[in-house]
Amino acid sequence: MRVISLAIVALFTATSAFAQEAEEAAAEPAMAEEAAPAAEPMAVSSSSDKMGLTAGLRLTWASPSQTIDFEGNSEDLPDGVSITAMVINLNLGYDLAMALPGLYVGADIPMVQMKQEFGGAEASNFGLGDLSVYAGYLAALNDMWKAGGQLRFKAATGAYKDLDPDQTAIGSGSNNIQVNGAVRGSFSGVNVYGDVGYLMTMANGEDDLMNPGDFIYADIAGGYQVNEMIEPRLHILFAQGSDAAYDGTSIDDTGAQWLGVSLDVNIKVDDMISAYVGWGTSMEGQGLNLPYGYVLSGKNTFNSLTAVTAGVQAAL
């Protein structure tokens, strides 16, 4: 039972739901692709025929089937225990190339559906999750490479306290500050993506004494441009979390860790619209914009083969 309890503590201390997503997941209006298993922004032209706006809608669904304990051992969920999560995320972005080429800002607005069953009892909730806003910069180094970074703030706007017995949390209860560096490369039909970052969480809970811990993370991906429309991509995803702390005292063996993979296909419909579909999920429903996917190895986390993401983006 310690396997189950530690994984559930990790889930509900750091977050509220299991749905994605870096994620990961930040939209970059200055780039045609983003290395994350969730949102895949398309290029925004700063020419006079476009406003520099992007709008995207992403659906992520997952149903964890395994827990992974603090020793890295995986175990199927017991009979009568199930967790399903769905996130519908609206992304809005704006290209600030007129002020500085490569500069952009944006926001993610997730609607979270969470449902849990434990021994015949059922709890669920649906509503606004944790909102986040970000600003980033991505500049061309030469004809093949771009580099930059992003700063993101996530607010604890999702419901996580004062819930009825038949309700689940749909927010982590903590604010996050997240910073990452990014590189993008393209040559001979091959595209490469790399993101490395740090996510800092602030104390959560009604008494503000519980801190779920910080994360370092990386997302390395490669894609091949089959033609002008289609690019399949493979992502290697890693995150390492520190132990949670209560009133400044660390709680041993509570830090989450995972090494995972995800697959997706980016489809360019035309110069204004792109779509994508993928296997793997994000941490967005948990209020964490971290890369996730299917976990190959890890601890204090959940895993699922049944996790899918699909979405569409438009440049306006």
CSV table of N, CA and C in Angstrom, one decimal, residues 114-231:
chain,number,residue,atom,x,y,z
A,114,MET,N,-11.5,16.2,-14.0
A,114,MET,CA,-10.9,15.1,-13.2
A,114,MET,C,-11.9,14.2,-12.6
A,115,LYS,N,-11.6,12.9,-12.7
A,115,LYS,CA,-12.5,11.9,-12.1
A,115,LYS,C,-11.7,10.8,-11.4
A,116,GLN,N,-12.1,10.4,-10.2
A,116,GLN,CA,-11.4,9.4,-9.5
A,116,GLN,C,-12.4,8.4,-8.9
A,117,GLU,N,-12.1,7.2,-8.8
A,117,GLU,CA,-12.9,6.1,-8.2
A,117,GLU,C,-12.0,5.3,-7.2
A,118,PHE,N,-12.4,5.2,-6.0
A,118,PHE,CA,-11.6,4.5,-5.0
A,118,PHE,C,-12.6,3.6,-4.2
A,119,GLY,N,-12.6,2.3,-4.5
A,119,GLY,CA,-13.4,1.3,-3.7
A,119,GLY,C,-14.8,1.6,-3.8
A,120,GLY,N,-15.4,2.0,-4.9
A,120,GLY,CA,-16.8,2.3,-5.1
A,120,GLY,C,-17.2,3.7,-4.9
A,121,ALA,N,-16.4,4.5,-4.2
A,121,ALA,CA,-16.6,5.9,-4.1
A,121,ALA,C,-16.1,6.7,-5.3
A,122,GLU,N,-16.8,7.7,-5.7
A,122,GLU,CA,-16.4,8.5,-6.8
A,122,GLU,C,-16.4,10.0,-6.5
A,123,ALA,N,-15.4,10.6,-7.1
A,123,ALA,CA,-15.2,12.1,-6.9
A,123,ALA,C,-14.8,12.6,-8.3
A,124,SER,N,-15.3,13.8,-8.6
A,124,SER,CA,-15.0,14.4,-9.9
A,124,SER,C,-15.1,16.0,-9.8
A,125,ASN,N,-14.6,16.6,-10.8
A,125,ASN,CA,-14.7,18.1,-10.8
A,125,ASN,C,-14.4,18.6,-12.2
A,126,PHE,N,-14.9,19.7,-12.6
A,126,PHE,CA,-14.6,20.3,-13.9
A,126,PHE,C,-14.6,21.8,-13.7
A,127,GLY,N,-13.6,22.5,-14.3
A,127,GLY,CA,-13.6,23.9,-14.2
A,127,GLY,C,-12.2,24.5,-14.7
A,128,LEU,N,-12.1,25.7,-14.4
A,128,LEU,CA,-10.8,26.4,-14.8
A,128,LEU,C,-9.7,25.9,-14.0
A,129,GLY,N,-8.6,25.5,-14.7
A,129,GLY,CA,-7.4,25.0,-14.0
A,129,GLY,C,-6.4,26.2,-13.7
A,130,ASP,N,-5.2,25.9,-13.6
A,130,ASP,CA,-4.2,26.9,-13.3
A,130,ASP,C,-3.7,27.7,-14.5
A,131,LEU,N,-4.0,29.0,-14.5
A,131,LEU,CA,-3.6,29.9,-15.6
A,131,LEU,C,-2.1,30.1,-15.6
A,132,SER,N,-1.6,30.4,-16.8
A,132,SER,CA,-0.2,30.8,-16.8
A,132,SER,C,0.0,31.8,-18.0
A,133,VAL,N,1.0,32.7,-17.7
A,133,VAL,CA,1.4,33.7,-18.7
A,133,VAL,C,2.9,33.6,-18.9
A,134,TYR,N,3.4,33.9,-20.1
A,134,TYR,CA,4.8,33.8,-20.4
A,134,TYR,C,5.3,34.8,-21.4
A,135,ALA,N,6.6,35.0,-21.4
A,135,ALA,CA,7.2,35.8,-22.4
A,135,ALA,C,8.5,35.1,-22.8
A,136,GLY,N,8.9,35.2,-24.1
A,136,GLY,CA,10.0,34.5,-24.6
A,136,GLY,C,10.7,35.2,-25.7
A,137,TYR,N,11.9,34.7,-26.0
A,137,TYR,CA,12.7,35.3,-27.1
A,137,TYR,C,13.4,34.1,-27.8
A,138,LEU,N,13.3,34.1,-29.1
A,138,LEU,CA,14.0,33.1,-29.9
A,138,LEU,C,14.5,33.8,-31.2
A,139,ALA,N,15.9,33.8,-31.3
A,139,ALA,CA,16.5,34.5,-32.4
A,139,ALA,C,17.3,33.6,-33.2
A,140,ALA,N,17.5,34.0,-34.5
A,140,ALA,CA,18.2,33.2,-35.5
A,140,ALA,C,19.7,33.4,-35.2
A,141,LEU,N,20.5,32.3,-35.1
A,141,LEU,CA,22.0,32.4,-35.0
A,141,LEU,C,22.6,32.4,-36.4
A,142,ASN,N,22.0,31.6,-37.2
A,142,ASN,CA,22.4,31.5,-38.6
A,142,ASN,C,21.3,30.9,-39.4
A,143,ASP,N,21.5,30.3,-40.6
A,143,ASP,CA,20.4,29.8,-41.4
A,143,ASP,C,19.9,28.5,-40.8
A,144,MET,N,20.6,27.8,-39.9
A,144,MET,CA,20.2,26.5,-39.4
A,144,MET,C,19.8,26.5,-38.0
A,145,TRP,N,20.3,27.4,-37.2
A,145,TRP,CA,20.0,27.4,-35.7
A,145,TRP,C,19.4,28.6,-35.2
A,146,LYS,N,18.5,28.4,-34.2
A,146,LYS,CA,17.9,29.5,-33.4
A,146,LYS,C,18.1,29.1,-31.9
A,147,ALA,N,18.2,30.2,-31.1
A,147,ALA,CA,18.3,30.0,-29.7
A,147,ALA,C,17.6,31.1,-28.9
A,148,GLY,N,17.2,30.8,-27.7
A,148,GLY,CA,16.5,31.7,-26.9
A,148,GLY,C,16.1,31.2,-25.5
A,149,GLY,N,15.0,31.7,-25.0
A,149,GLY,CA,14.5,31.3,-23.7
A,149,GLY,C,13.2,31.8,-23.4
A,150,GLN,N,12.6,31.4,-22.3
A,150,GLN,CA,11.3,31.7,-21.9
A,150,GLN,C,11.1,31.8,-20.4
A,151,LEU,N,10.3,32.8,-19.9
A,151,LEU,CA,10.0,33.0,-18.5
A,151,LEU,C,8.5,32.9,-18.4
A,152,ARG,N,8.0,32.0,-17.5
A,152,ARG,CA,6.6,31.7,-17.3
A,152,ARG,C,6.2,31.8,-15.8
A,153,PHE,N,5.0,32.4,-15.6
A,153,PHE,CA,4.4,32.4,-14.3
A,153,PHE,C,3.1,31.7,-14.3
A,154,LYS,N,2.9,30.8,-13.4
A,154,LYS,CA,1.7,30.0,-13.3
A,154,LYS,C,1.0,30.3,-12.0
A,155,ALA,N,-0.3,30.7,-12.0
A,155,ALA,CA,-1.0,31.1,-10.8
A,155,ALA,C,-1.9,29.9,-10.4
A,156,ALA,N,-2.1,29.8,-9.1
A,156,ALA,CA,-2.9,28.8,-8.5
A,156,ALA,C,-4.4,29.1,-8.6
A,157,THR,N,-4.9,29.2,-9.8
A,157,THR,CA,-6.3,29.6,-10.0
A,157,THR,C,-7.3,28.4,-9.9
A,158,GLY,N,-6.8,27.2,-10.1
A,158,GLY,CA,-7.7,26.0,-10.1
A,158,GLY,C,-8.1,25.7,-8.7
A,159,ALA,N,-9.3,25.1,-8.6
A,159,ALA,CA,-9.9,24.7,-7.3
A,159,ALA,C,-9.0,23.6,-6.6
A,160,TYR,N,-8.6,23.8,-5.4
A,160,TYR,CA,-7.8,22.8,-4.7
A,160,TYR,C,-8.1,22.7,-3.2
A,161,LYS,N,-8.9,23.6,-2.6
A,161,LYS,CA,-9.3,23.5,-1.2
A,161,LYS,C,-10.8,23.9,-1.1
A,162,ASP,N,-11.3,23.6,0.1
A,162,ASP,CA,-12.7,23.9,0.4
A,162,ASP,C,-13.6,23.1,-0.6
A,163,LEU,N,-13.2,21.9,-0.9
A,163,LEU,CA,-14.0,21.1,-1.8
A,163,LEU,C,-15.0,20.2,-1.1
A,164,ASP,N,-16.1,19.9,-1.8
A,164,ASP,CA,-17.1,18.9,-1.3
A,164,ASP,C,-16.5,17.5,-1.3
A,165,PRO,N,-17.0,16.6,-0.5
A,165,PRO,CA,-16.5,15.2,-0.5
A,165,PRO,C,-16.5,14.6,-1.9
A,166,ASP,N,-17.4,14.9,-2.7
A,166,ASP,CA,-17.5,14.3,-4.0
A,166,ASP,C,-16.8,15.1,-5.1
A,167,GLN,N,-15.9,16.0,-4.7
A,167,GLN,CA,-15.1,16.8,-5.7
A,167,GLN,C,-13.6,16.5,-5.6
A,168,THR,N,-12.9,16.7,-6.7
A,168,THR,CA,-11.5,16.5,-6.7
A,168,THR,C,-10.9,17.9,-7.0
A,169,ALA,N,-9.6,18.0,-6.7
A,169,ALA,CA,-8.9,19.2,-7.0
A,169,ALA,C,-8.6,19.3,-8.5
A,170,ILE,N,-8.6,20.5,-9.0
A,170,ILE,CA,-8.2,20.7,-10.4
A,170,ILE,C,-7.2,21.8,-10.5
A,171,GLY,N,-6.5,22.1,-9.4
A,171,GLY,CA,-5.4,23.0,-9.4
A,171,GLY,C,-4.4,22.5,-8.4
A,172,SER,N,-3.1,22.9,-8.5
A,172,SER,CA,-2.0,22.4,-7.7
A,172,SER,C,-2.0,23.1,-6.3
A,173,GLY,N,-2.6,24.3,-6.3
A,173,GLY,CA,-2.5,25.1,-5.0
A,173,GLY,C,-1.3,25.9,-4.9
A,174,SER,N,-0.4,25.8,-5.8
A,174,SER,CA,0.9,26.6,-5.7
A,174,SER,C,1.2,27.4,-6.9
A,175,ASN,N,1.8,28.6,-6.7
A,175,ASN,CA,2.3,29.4,-7.8
A,175,ASN,C,3.6,28.8,-8.3
A,176,ASN,N,3.9,28.9,-9.6
A,176,ASN,CA,5.2,28.5,-10.1
A,176,ASN,C,5.8,29.6,-10.9
A,177,ILE,N,7.2,29.7,-10.8
A,177,ILE,CA,8.0,30.5,-11.7
A,177,ILE,C,8.9,29.5,-12.5
A,178,GLN,N,8.9,29.6,-13.8
A,178,GLN,CA,9.6,28.7,-14.6
A,178,GLN,C,10.4,29.4,-15.7
A,179,VAL,N,11.7,29.0,-15.8
A,179,VAL,CA,12.6,29.6,-16.8
A,179,VAL,C,13.2,28.5,-17.6
A,180,ASN,N,13.4,28.6,-18.9
A,180,ASN,CA,14.0,27.6,-19.7
A,180,ASN,C,14.8,28.2,-20.9
A,181,GLY,N,15.8,27.5,-21.3
A,181,GLY,CA,16.6,27.9,-22.5
A,181,GLY,C,16.2,26.9,-23.6
A,182,ALA,N,16.3,27.4,-24.8
A,182,ALA,CA,15.8,26.6,-26.0
A,182,ALA,C,16.8,26.7,-27.2
A,183,VAL,N,17.0,25.7,-27.9
A,183,VAL,CA,17.6,25.7,-29.2
A,183,VAL,C,16.8,25.0,-30.2
A,184,ARG,N,16.8,25.4,-31.5
A,184,ARG,CA,16.1,24.8,-32.6
A,184,ARG,C,17.1,24.7,-33.8
A,185,GLY,N,17.1,23.6,-34.4
A,185,GLY,CA,17.9,23.4,-35.6
A,185,GLY,C,17.2,22.8,-36.7
A,186,SER,N,17.6,23.1,-38.0
A,186,SER,CA,16.9,22.6,-39.1
A,186,SER,C,17.9,22.4,-40.3
A,187,PHE,N,18.1,21.2,-40.8
A,187,PHE,CA,19.0,21.0,-41.9
A,187,PHE,C,18.7,19.7,-42.6
A,188,SER,N,18.7,19.7,-43.9
A,188,SER,CA,18.4,18.5,-44.8
A,188,SER,C,17.2,17.8,-44.4
A,189,GLY,N,16.1,18.4,-44.1
A,189,GLY,CA,14.8,17.8,-43.7
A,189,GLY,C,14.7,17.3,-42.3
A,190,VAL,N,15.8,17.4,-41.5
A,190,VAL,CA,15.8,17.0,-40.1
A,190,VAL,C,15.7,18.2,-39.2
A,191,ASN,N,14.8,18.2,-38.3
A,191,ASN,CA,14.6,19.2,-37.3
A,191,ASN,C,15.0,18.7,-35.9
A,192,VAL,N,15.7,19.5,-35.2
A,192,VAL,CA,16.1,19.1,-33.8
A,192,VAL,C,15.6,20.2,-32.8
A,193,TYR,N,15.2,19.8,-31.6
A,193,TYR,CA,14.7,20.7,-30.6
A,193,TYR,C,15.3,20.4,-29.3
A,194,GLY,N,15.6,21.4,-28.5
A,194,GLY,CA,16.1,21.1,-27.2
A,194,GLY,C,15.6,22.2,-26.2
A,195,ASP,N,15.2,21.8,-25.0
A,195,ASP,CA,14.7,22.7,-24.0
A,195,ASP,C,15.3,22.2,-22.6
A,196,VAL,N,15.9,23.1,-21.9
A,196,VAL,CA,16.3,22.7,-20.5
A,196,VAL,C,15.9,23.8,-19.6
A,197,GLY,N,15.3,23.5,-18.4
A,197,GLY,CA,14.7,24.5,-17.6
A,197,GLY,C,14.7,24.2,-16.1
A,198,TYR,N,14.2,25.2,-15.4
A,198,TYR,CA,14.0,25.0,-13.9
A,198,TYR,C,12.6,25.6,-13.6
A,199,LEU,N,11.9,24.8,-12.8
A,199,LEU,CA,10.6,25.2,-12.3
A,199,LEU,C,10.6,25.3,-10.8
A,200,MET,N,10.3,26.5,-10.2
A,200,MET,CA,10.3,26.8,-8.8
A,200,MET,C,8.9,26.9,-8.3
A,201,THR,N,8.5,26.1,-7.3
A,201,THR,CA,7.2,26.2,-6.7
A,201,THR,C,7.2,26.9,-5.4
A,202,MET,N,6.1,27.6,-5.1
A,202,MET,CA,5.9,28.3,-3.9
A,202,MET,C,5.0,27.4,-3.0
A,203,ALA,N,5.1,27.6,-1.7
A,203,ALA,CA,4.3,26.8,-0.7
A,203,ALA,C,2.8,26.9,-1.0
A,204,ASN,N,2.2,25.7,-0.8
A,204,ASN,CA,0.7,25.7,-1.1
A,204,ASN,C,0.0,25.2,0.2
A,205,GLY,N,-1.3,25.0,0.0
A,205,GLY,CA,-2.1,24.5,1.1
A,205,GLY,C,-2.8,25.7,1.8
A,206,GLU,N,-3.8,25.4,2.7
A,206,GLU,CA,-4.5,26.5,3.4
A,206,GLU,C,-3.6,27.2,4.3
A,207,ASP,N,-2.6,26.6,4.9
A,207,ASP,CA,-1.7,27.3,5.8
A,207,ASP,C,-0.4,27.7,5.2
A,208,ASP,N,-0.3,27.5,3.9
A,208,ASP,CA,0.9,27.9,3.1
A,208,ASP,C,2.2,27.4,3.7
A,209,LEU,N,2.2,26.2,4.3
A,209,LEU,CA,3.4,25.6,4.9
A,209,LEU,C,3.9,24.5,4.0
A,210,MET,N,3.1,23.9,3.1
A,210,MET,CA,3.5,22.8,2.3
A,210,MET,C,4.1,23.3,1.0
A,211,ASN,N,5.3,22.9,0.7
A,211,ASN,CA,6.0,23.2,-0.6
A,211,ASN,C,6.2,21.9,-1.3
A,212,PRO,N,5.6,21.7,-2.5
A,212,PRO,CA,5.7,20.4,-3.2
A,212,PRO,C,7.1,20.2,-3.9
A,213,GLY,N,8.0,21.1,-3.9
A,213,GLY,CA,9.3,20.9,-4.4
A,213,GLY,C,9.5,21.5,-5.8
A,214,ASP,N,10.8,21.7,-6.2
A,214,ASP,CA,11.1,22.3,-7.5
A,214,ASP,C,11.5,21.2,-8.5
A,215,PHE,N,11.7,21.6,-9.7
A,215,PHE,CA,12.0,20.6,-10.8
A,215,PHE,C,13.1,21.2,-11.7
A,216,ILE,N,14.0,20.4,-12.1
A,216,ILE,CA,14.8,20.6,-13.3
A,216,ILE,C,14.3,19.7,-14.4
A,217,TYR,N,14.4,20.1,-15.7
A,217,TYR,CA,13.8,19.3,-16.7
A,217,TYR,C,14.5,19.5,-18.0
A,218,ALA,N,14.3,18.6,-18.9
A,218,ALA,CA,14.8,18.7,-20.3
A,218,ALA,C,13.9,17.9,-21.3
A,219,ASP,N,13.9,18.5,-22.5
A,219,ASP,CA,13.1,17.9,-23.5
A,219,ASP,C,13.9,17.9,-24.8
A,220,ILE,N,14.3,16.8,-25.3
A,220,ILE,CA,15.2,16.7,-26.5
A,220,ILE,C,14.3,16.0,-27.6
A,221,ALA,N,14.2,16.5,-28.8
A,221,ALA,CA,13.4,15.9,-29.8
A,221,ALA,C,14.0,16.0,-31.2
A,222,GLY,N,13.6,15.1,-32.0
A,222,GLY,CA,14.0,15.1,-33.4
A,222,GLY,C,12.9,14.8,-34.3
A,223,GLY,N,12.8,15.5,-35.4
A,223,GLY,CA,11.7,15.3,-36.4
A,223,GLY,C,12.2,15.3,-37.8
A,224,TYR,N,11.5,14.7,-38.6
A,224,TYR,CA,11.8,14.6,-40.1
A,224,TYR,C,10.7,15.1,-40.9
A,225,GLN,N,11.1,16.1,-41.8
A,225,GLN,CA,10.1,16.7,-42.7
A,225,GLN,C,9.8,15.8,-43.8
A,226,VAL,N,8.7,15.0,-43.7
A,226,VAL,CA,8.4,14.0,-44.8
A,226,VAL,C,8.1,14.8,-46.1
A,227,ASN,N,7.3,15.8,-45.9
A,227,ASN,CA,7.0,16.7,-47.1
A,227,ASN,C,6.7,18.1,-46.5
A,228,GLU,N,6.1,19.0,-47.3
A,228,GLU,CA,5.8,20.3,-46.8
A,228,GLU,C,4.8,20.4,-45.7
A,229,MET,N,4.0,19.3,-45.6
A,229,MET,CA,2.9,19.3,-44.6
A,229,MET,C,3.2,18.5,-43.4
A,230,ILE,N,3.9,17.4,-43.5
A,230,ILE,CA,3.9,16.4,-42.4
A,230,ILE,C,5.3,16.3,-41.8
A,231,GLU,N,5.4,16.3,-40.4
A,231,GLU,CA,6.6,16.1,-39.7
A,231,GLU,C,6.4,15.2,-38.4
